[in-house]
mmCIF file of C-alpha atoms and ligand atoms in Angstrom:
data_model
loop_
_atom_site.group_PDB
_atom_site.id
_atom_site.type_symbol
_atom_site.label_atom_id
_atom_site.label_comp_id
_atom_site.label_asym_id
_atom_site.label_seq_id
_atom_site.Cartn_x
_atom_site.Cartn_y
_atom_site.Cartn_z
ATOM 1 C CA MET G 1 4.511 11.106 13.786
ATOM 2 C CA LYS G 2 2.709 14.074 15.377
ATOM 3 C CA SER G 3 0.081 13.016 17.918
ATOM 4 C CA ALA G 4 -2.664 14.889 16.006
ATOM 5 C CA ASP G 5 -1.778 12.926 12.840
ATOM 6 C CA SER G 6 -1.651 9.723 14.850
ATOM 7 C CA GLU G 7 -5.212 10.262 16.083
ATOM 8 C CA LEU G 8 -6.467 10.953 12.531
ATOM 9 C CA PHE G 9 -4.553 7.918 11.256
ATOM 10 C CA SER G 10 -6.154 5.565 13.807
ATOM 11 C CA ILE G 11 -9.602 6.879 12.958
ATOM 12 C CA ALA G 12 -8.996 6.596 9.194
ATOM 13 C CA GLN G 13 -7.834 2.985 9.545
ATOM 14 C CA ALA G 14 -10.791 1.954 11.729
ATOM 15 C CA VAL G 15 -13.316 3.634 9.434
ATOM 16 C CA ALA G 16 -11.814 2.215 6.215
ATOM 17 C CA GLU G 17 -11.685 -1.270 7.719
ATOM 18 C CA ALA G 18 -15.323 -1.125 8.861
ATOM 19 C CA ALA G 19 -16.574 0.134 5.481
ATOM 20 C CA GLY G 20 -14.455 -2.442 3.608
ATOM 21 C CA ALA G 21 -15.836 -5.249 5.778
ATOM 22 C CA LEU G 22 -19.407 -4.057 5.191
ATOM 23 C CA LEU G 23 -18.906 -3.972 1.412
ATOM 24 C CA LEU G 24 -17.260 -7.412 1.328
ATOM 25 C CA ARG G 25 -19.655 -9.138 3.729
ATOM 26 C CA GLU G 26 -22.984 -7.633 2.761
ATOM 27 C CA ARG G 27 -22.806 -7.423 -1.018
ATOM 28 C CA PRO G 28 -26.195 -8.727 -2.200
ATOM 29 C CA VAL G 29 -26.115 -11.534 -4.771
ATOM 30 C CA ILE G 30 -28.277 -9.376 -7.012
ATOM 31 C CA LEU G 31 -26.986 -5.836 -6.807
ATOM 32 C CA HIS G 32 -29.028 -3.065 -8.397
ATOM 33 C CA ALA G 33 -27.324 -0.002 -9.865
ATOM 34 C CA GLN G 34 -28.718 3.424 -10.646
ATOM 35 C CA ALA G 35 -27.241 5.847 -13.182
ATOM 36 C CA LYS G 36 -25.461 8.966 -11.882
ATOM 37 C CA SER G 37 -23.695 11.413 -14.247
ATOM 38 C CA SER G 38 -24.258 9.162 -17.307
ATOM 39 C CA PRO G 39 -25.928 5.774 -17.971
ATOM 40 C CA THR G 40 -22.593 3.979 -17.363
ATOM 41 C CA ASP G 41 -21.767 5.880 -14.146
ATOM 42 C CA ALA G 42 -23.270 3.518 -11.583
ATOM 43 C CA VAL G 43 -24.125 3.912 -7.934
ATOM 44 C CA THR G 44 -25.421 1.009 -5.864
ATOM 45 C CA GLU G 45 -27.131 0.828 -2.512
ATOM 46 C CA MET G 46 -23.780 -0.433 -1.165
ATOM 47 C CA ASP G 47 -21.942 2.799 -2.168
ATOM 48 C CA LYS G 48 -24.554 4.712 -0.149
ATOM 49 C CA ARG G 49 -24.539 2.349 2.833
ATOM 50 C CA ALA G 50 -20.736 2.505 3.013
ATOM 51 C CA GLU G 51 -20.749 6.321 2.920
ATOM 52 C CA THR G 52 -23.423 6.456 5.637
ATOM 53 C CA LEU G 53 -21.337 4.182 7.857
ATOM 54 C CA ILE G 54 -18.177 6.239 7.238
ATOM 55 C CA VAL G 55 -19.877 9.578 7.936
ATOM 56 C CA THR G 56 -21.506 8.184 11.098
ATOM 57 C CA MET G 57 -18.187 6.863 12.428
ATOM 58 C CA LEU G 58 -16.338 10.093 11.579
ATOM 59 C CA SER G 59 -19.094 12.186 13.195
ATOM 60 C CA GLU G 60 -18.916 10.119 16.383
ATOM 61 C CA ALA G 61 -15.141 10.368 16.577
ATOM 62 C CA ARG G 62 -14.752 14.008 15.454
ATOM 63 C CA PRO G 63 -18.124 15.784 15.270
ATOM 64 C CA HIS G 64 -16.766 19.206 14.220
ATOM 65 C CA ASP G 65 -14.582 18.136 11.263
ATOM 66 C CA GLY G 66 -15.700 18.667 7.663
ATOM 67 C CA VAL G 67 -16.541 15.734 5.401
ATOM 68 C CA LEU G 68 -16.622 15.546 1.592
ATOM 69 C CA GLY G 69 -17.849 12.255 0.125
ATOM 70 C CA GLU G 70 -18.542 10.987 -3.384
ATOM 71 C CA GLU G 71 -22.147 10.079 -2.566
ATOM 72 C CA GLY G 72 -23.096 13.528 -1.319
ATOM 73 C CA ALA G 73 -21.599 14.087 2.126
ATOM 74 C CA ASN G 74 -20.564 17.735 2.246
ATOM 75 C CA ARG G 75 -20.225 19.178 5.721
ATOM 76 C CA PRO G 76 -18.112 22.294 6.251
ATOM 77 C CA THR G 77 -15.400 22.072 8.860
ATOM 78 C CA LYS G 78 -15.390 23.886 12.188
ATOM 79 C CA THR G 79 -11.831 22.683 12.881
ATOM 80 C CA ASN G 80 -8.758 22.633 10.630
ATOM 81 C CA VAL G 81 -9.574 19.056 9.496
ATOM 82 C CA ARG G 82 -11.650 17.843 6.552
ATOM 83 C CA TRP G 83 -12.162 14.210 5.572
ATOM 84 C CA ILE G 84 -12.271 13.305 1.860
ATOM 85 C CA VAL G 85 -14.037 10.009 1.299
ATOM 86 C CA ASP G 86 -14.692 7.629 -1.572
ATOM 87 C CA PRO G 87 -16.828 4.928 0.048
ATOM 88 C CA LEU G 88 -16.437 2.576 -2.926
ATOM 89 C CA ASP G 89 -13.873 3.391 -5.597
ATOM 90 C CA GLY G 90 -14.257 0.959 -8.479
ATOM 91 C CA THR G 91 -18.036 0.678 -8.335
ATOM 92 C CA VAL G 92 -18.221 -0.939 -11.781
ATOM 93 C CA ASN G 93 -15.778 -3.686 -10.710
ATOM 94 C CA TYR G 94 -17.819 -4.215 -7.535
ATOM 95 C CA LEU G 95 -21.006 -4.446 -9.590
ATOM 96 C CA TYR G 96 -19.471 -7.141 -11.798
ATOM 97 C CA GLY G 97 -17.969 -9.097 -8.878
ATOM 98 C CA LEU G 98 -14.368 -8.205 -9.795
ATOM 99 C CA PRO G 99 -11.986 -7.765 -6.819
ATOM 100 C CA LEU G 100 -10.351 -4.425 -7.748
ATOM 101 C CA TRP G 101 -12.321 -1.948 -5.651
ATOM 102 C CA SER G 102 -11.409 0.015 -2.565
ATOM 103 C CA VAL G 103 -12.487 2.327 0.242
ATOM 104 C CA SER G 104 -10.518 5.583 0.272
ATOM 105 C CA ILE G 105 -10.307 7.816 3.353
ATOM 106 C CA ALA G 106 -8.090 10.909 3.551
ATOM 107 C CA ALA G 107 -7.717 13.571 6.224
ATOM 108 C CA GLU G 108 -6.788 17.069 5.115
ATOM 109 C CA VAL G 109 -5.278 19.366 7.764
ATOM 110 C CA ASP G 110 -5.260 23.088 6.928
ATOM 111 C CA GLY G 111 -6.000 22.195 3.292
ATOM 112 C CA ALA G 112 -3.185 19.640 2.807
ATOM 113 C CA VAL G 113 -3.740 15.883 2.840
ATOM 114 C CA CYS G 114 -1.788 14.457 5.808
ATOM 115 C CA VAL G 115 -3.313 10.994 6.258
ATOM 116 C CA GLY G 116 -4.476 8.488 3.647
ATOM 117 C CA VAL G 117 -5.879 4.961 3.939
ATOM 118 C CA VAL G 118 -7.010 2.795 1.010
ATOM 119 C CA ASP G 119 -8.588 -0.492 2.042
ATOM 120 C CA VAL G 120 -8.794 -3.210 -0.635
ATOM 121 C CA PRO G 121 -10.802 -5.923 1.118
ATOM 122 C CA ALA G 122 -11.079 -8.438 -1.730
ATOM 123 C CA LEU G 123 -7.254 -8.465 -2.024
ATOM 124 C CA GLY G 124 -6.723 -8.472 1.765
ATOM 125 C CA ARG G 125 -4.585 -5.301 1.586
ATOM 126 C CA ARG G 126 -4.743 -2.023 3.445
ATOM 127 C CA TYR G 127 -2.509 0.742 2.106
ATOM 128 C CA ALA G 128 -1.784 3.682 4.389
ATOM 129 C CA ALA G 129 0.410 6.762 4.756
ATOM 130 C CA VAL G 130 0.966 9.710 7.051
ATOM 131 C CA ARG G 131 2.770 12.721 5.549
ATOM 132 C CA GLY G 132 6.476 12.536 6.355
ATOM 133 C CA SER G 133 6.275 8.987 7.768
ATOM 134 C CA GLY G 134 6.338 6.783 4.647
ATOM 135 C CA ALA G 135 3.708 4.423 3.298
ATOM 136 C CA THR G 136 2.823 0.840 4.170
ATOM 137 C CA CYS G 137 0.722 -2.112 3.068
ATOM 138 C CA ALA G 138 -0.891 -4.293 5.736
ATOM 139 C CA THR G 139 -1.897 -7.871 4.870
ATOM 140 C CA ALA G 140 -2.570 -11.031 6.899
ATOM 141 C CA GLU G 141 1.227 -11.604 6.819
ATOM 142 C CA GLY G 142 2.042 -8.272 8.479
ATOM 143 C CA VAL G 143 2.874 -4.698 7.576
ATOM 144 C CA ARG G 144 5.533 -3.872 4.974
ATOM 145 C CA PRO G 145 6.881 -0.544 3.745
ATOM 146 C CA LEU G 146 6.080 0.551 0.205
ATOM 147 C CA ALA G 147 8.597 1.698 -2.378
ATOM 148 C CA ALA G 148 7.920 2.915 -5.905
ATOM 149 C CA SER G 149 9.707 1.043 -8.699
ATOM 150 C CA ALA G 150 13.291 1.790 -9.738
ATOM 151 C CA VAL G 151 12.476 1.737 -13.466
ATOM 152 C CA ASN G 152 14.126 4.433 -15.568
ATOM 153 C CA ASP G 153 13.137 3.399 -19.083
ATOM 154 C CA LEU G 154 9.659 4.451 -20.230
ATOM 155 C CA GLY G 155 9.739 1.728 -22.875
ATOM 156 C CA MET G 156 9.928 -0.881 -20.090
ATOM 157 C CA SER G 157 7.209 0.703 -17.937
ATOM 158 C CA LEU G 158 3.775 -0.632 -17.046
ATOM 159 C CA VAL G 159 1.389 2.318 -17.039
ATOM 160 C CA ALA G 160 -2.195 2.438 -15.794
ATOM 161 C CA THR G 161 -4.883 4.888 -16.698
ATOM 162 C CA GLY G 162 -8.626 5.297 -16.340
ATOM 163 C CA PHE G 163 -11.538 6.771 -18.218
ATOM 164 C CA GLY G 164 -14.392 9.006 -17.130
ATOM 165 C CA TYR G 165 -18.056 8.301 -17.748
ATOM 166 C CA ALA G 166 -18.887 10.978 -20.364
ATOM 167 C CA SER G 167 -18.400 9.793 -23.940
ATOM 168 C CA GLU G 168 -16.919 13.116 -25.262
ATOM 169 C CA GLY G 169 -14.284 12.995 -22.514
ATOM 170 C CA ARG G 170 -13.579 9.361 -23.340
ATOM 171 C CA ALA G 171 -12.903 10.220 -26.976
ATOM 172 C CA ARG G 172 -10.167 12.642 -25.794
ATOM 173 C CA GLN G 173 -8.815 10.070 -23.340
ATOM 174 C CA ALA G 174 -8.670 7.519 -26.176
ATOM 175 C CA THR G 175 -6.394 9.769 -28.261
ATOM 176 C CA ILE G 176 -4.035 10.251 -25.281
ATOM 177 C CA VAL G 177 -3.732 6.517 -24.633
ATOM 178 C CA ALA G 178 -3.322 5.794 -28.367
ATOM 179 C CA ASP G 179 -0.292 8.148 -28.432
ATOM 180 C CA LEU G 180 1.227 6.630 -25.299
ATOM 181 C CA LEU G 181 0.723 2.934 -26.011
ATOM 182 C CA PRO G 182 3.554 2.559 -28.570
ATOM 183 C CA ARG G 183 6.035 4.165 -26.095
ATOM 184 C CA VAL G 184 5.510 1.938 -23.019
ATOM 185 C CA ARG G 185 5.746 -1.735 -22.050
ATOM 186 C CA ASP G 186 1.967 -1.950 -21.709
ATOM 187 C CA ILE G 187 -1.173 -0.208 -20.469
ATOM 188 C CA ARG G 188 -3.580 -1.321 -17.722
ATOM 189 C CA ARG G 189 -7.090 -0.054 -16.927
ATOM 190 C CA LEU G 190 -7.845 -1.580 -13.523
ATOM 191 C CA GLY G 191 -10.928 0.467 -12.567
ATOM 192 C CA SER G 192 -10.083 2.044 -9.191
ATOM 193 C CA ALA G 193 -8.042 5.246 -9.228
ATOM 194 C CA ALA G 194 -7.277 4.973 -5.499
ATOM 195 C CA LEU G 195 -5.884 1.467 -5.986
ATOM 196 C CA ASP G 196 -3.939 2.494 -9.122
ATOM 197 C CA LEU G 197 -2.119 5.133 -7.061
ATOM 198 C CA CYS G 198 -1.327 2.640 -4.274
ATOM 199 C CA LEU G 199 0.046 0.177 -6.845
ATOM 200 C CA VAL G 200 2.404 2.892 -8.124
ATOM 201 C CA GLY G 201 3.559 3.247 -4.509
ATOM 202 C CA ASP G 202 3.916 -0.536 -4.297
ATOM 203 C CA GLY G 203 6.016 -0.781 -7.469
ATOM 204 C CA GLN G 204 3.372 -3.020 -9.097
ATOM 205 C CA LEU G 205 2.689 -0.270 -11.603
ATOM 206 C CA ASP G 206 5.339 2.172 -12.834
ATOM 207 C CA ALA G 207 2.962 5.072 -13.487
ATOM 208 C CA TYR G 208 -0.690 6.086 -13.489
ATOM 209 C CA TYR G 209 -2.369 9.054 -15.137
ATOM 210 C CA GLU G 210 -5.946 10.151 -15.722
ATOM 211 C CA THR G 211 -7.879 13.317 -16.531
ATOM 212 C CA GLY G 212 -11.112 14.486 -14.953
ATOM 213 C CA LEU G 213 -10.717 12.938 -11.496
ATOM 214 C CA ASN G 214 -12.410 14.180 -8.346
ATOM 215 C CA PRO G 215 -10.691 14.844 -4.996
ATOM 216 C CA TRP G 216 -12.194 11.689 -3.429
ATOM 217 C CA ASP G 217 -10.653 9.479 -6.173
ATOM 218 C CA VAL G 218 -7.104 10.614 -5.431
ATOM 219 C CA ALA G 219 -6.771 12.232 -1.997
ATOM 220 C CA ALA G 220 -5.593 9.158 -0.067
ATOM 221 C CA GLY G 221 -3.887 7.315 -2.934
ATOM 222 C CA ALA G 222 -1.779 10.284 -4.062
ATOM 223 C CA LEU G 223 -0.348 10.689 -0.548
ATOM 224 C CA ILE G 224 0.391 6.940 -0.374
ATOM 225 C CA ALA G 225 2.185 7.002 -3.751
ATOM 226 C CA GLU G 226 4.145 10.126 -2.815
ATOM 227 C CA GLU G 227 5.181 8.791 0.589
ATOM 228 C CA ALA G 228 6.361 5.607 -1.168
ATOM 229 C CA GLY G 229 8.744 7.700 -3.274
ATOM 230 C CA ALA G 230 6.706 8.219 -6.440
ATOM 231 C CA ARG G 231 6.501 11.693 -7.962
ATOM 232 C CA ILE G 232 3.097 13.327 -8.116
ATOM 233 C CA ARG G 233 1.957 16.110 -10.378
ATOM 234 C CA GLY G 234 -0.229 18.785 -8.770
ATOM 235 C CA ALA G 235 -2.043 19.009 -5.480
ATOM 236 C CA VAL G 236 -5.176 16.995 -4.826
ATOM 237 C CA GLY G 237 -8.094 18.607 -6.622
ATOM 238 C CA ALA G 238 -5.798 21.094 -8.359
ATOM 239 C CA TRP G 239 -4.116 19.170 -11.142
ATOM 240 C CA PRO G 240 -2.442 21.466 -13.708
ATOM 241 C CA ASP G 241 -2.728 21.178 -17.523
ATOM 242 C CA GLY G 242 -6.412 20.438 -17.983
ATOM 243 C CA GLY G 243 -6.741 18.313 -14.879
ATOM 244 C CA MET G 244 -4.195 15.623 -15.757
ATOM 245 C CA ALA G 245 -3.260 13.672 -12.626
ATOM 246 C CA LEU G 246 0.068 11.831 -12.861
ATOM 247 C CA ALA G 247 1.947 9.633 -10.401
ATOM 248 C CA ALA G 248 5.103 7.905 -11.561
ATOM 249 C CA ALA G 249 8.300 6.252 -10.395
ATOM 250 C CA PRO G 250 10.898 9.065 -10.221
ATOM 251 C CA GLY G 251 13.040 7.552 -13.013
ATOM 252 C CA ILE G 252 10.273 7.925 -15.613
ATOM 253 C CA PHE G 253 8.337 10.940 -14.301
ATOM 254 C CA SER G 254 9.822 13.441 -16.788
ATOM 255 C CA ALA G 255 9.446 11.010 -19.693
ATOM 256 C CA MET G 256 5.780 10.516 -18.749
ATOM 257 C CA GLU G 257 5.230 14.288 -18.621
ATOM 258 C CA GLU G 258 6.808 14.666 -22.045
ATOM 259 C CA SER G 259 4.846 11.770 -23.546
ATOM 260 C CA LEU G 260 1.580 13.170 -22.214
ATOM 261 C CA GLY G 261 2.435 16.622 -23.616
ATOM 262 C CA LEU G 262 2.568 18.240 -20.156
ATOM 263 C CA ARG G 263 4.687 21.219 -19.152
ATOM 264 C CA PRO G 264 7.442 20.129 -16.725
ATOM 265 C CA TYR G 265 6.012 20.412 -13.222
HETATM 266 C C1 IPD B 1 -13.890 5.714 -10.850
HETATM 267 C C2 IPD B 1 -12.678 4.814 -10.764
HETATM 268 C C3 IPD B 1 -12.072 4.634 -12.126
HETATM 269 C C4 IPD B 1 -11.690 5.957 -12.756
HETATM 270 C C5 IPD B 1 -12.907 6.871 -12.821
HETATM 271 C C6 IPD B 1 -13.488 7.057 -11.419
HETATM 272 P P1 IPD B 1 -15.846 5.230 -9.095
HETATM 273 O O1 IPD B 1 -14.443 5.933 -9.562
HETATM 274 O O2 IPD B 1 -11.716 5.346 -9.895
HETATM 275 O O3 IPD B 1 -10.904 3.842 -12.087
HETATM 276 O O4 IPD B 1 -11.191 5.727 -14.041
HETATM 277 O O5 IPD B 1 -12.495 8.128 -13.325
HETATM 278 O O6 IPD B 1 -14.632 7.872 -11.501
HETATM 279 O O7 IPD B 1 -16.913 5.796 -9.983
HETATM 280 O O8 IPD B 1 -15.693 3.769 -9.254
HETATM 281 O O9 IPD B 1 -15.960 5.660 -7.664
HETATM 282 CA CA1 CA B 2 -14.210 7.055 -7.178
#
């Protein structure tokens, strides 16, 4: 690992861990949500507190880097590094007290994501990757390497997806999932895009796709899935074919593209 990447990796891990601990430890019993892009798109005070903590820690460690965060951080870079941050991915799960939510921190160097960390505090897992160095999952038992599943039959594949918050977009997403459902083992909608991508890397899902994502949803998770051997369609924030993001075990990637009506990538 290059020493520049190693520095960014250490910072990303420390920041993700601190934000994850804050969200786990300080979740109020009664959590109030405000509407963002639509009445069902929630933001809580904890999303904002986590982003403030992350931006403060990143600014202390690397004051001249850029930062893009879901809750409004948008600082241009004066170096070749920009951080892409989702302080709480899976806000609706967090609001309902479900454990599938994460903190996602990615570092982009010269426009390409090189470091990704996805902390999943309620599961006790921290997924991480550095470009060219593989992907890992750290738990209380230790650190293990990730590997995407060896499945090669779409009909035996467990596929996750997600839905946006605008109802017109959801109607389109519903037709896509209705077409796919008869062709796969089953469908999951877990509620955190960053975690979905890590689970593809961990072989606990065979594929994940979604339209309409933002860079902070996918920046870290896509690198983790790719470094674990999954195939990824498109670069972060630049998904082809109407913004369809796809990560899949290599043995079913082409079948997923075909089933979703995508041009081969
Ligand atoms: C959402 C989650 C969800 C995905 C949505 C995202 P948020 O992010 O990742 O799984 O389906 O498209 O917006 O709002 O919880 O940060
Ligand atoms: Ca998100």
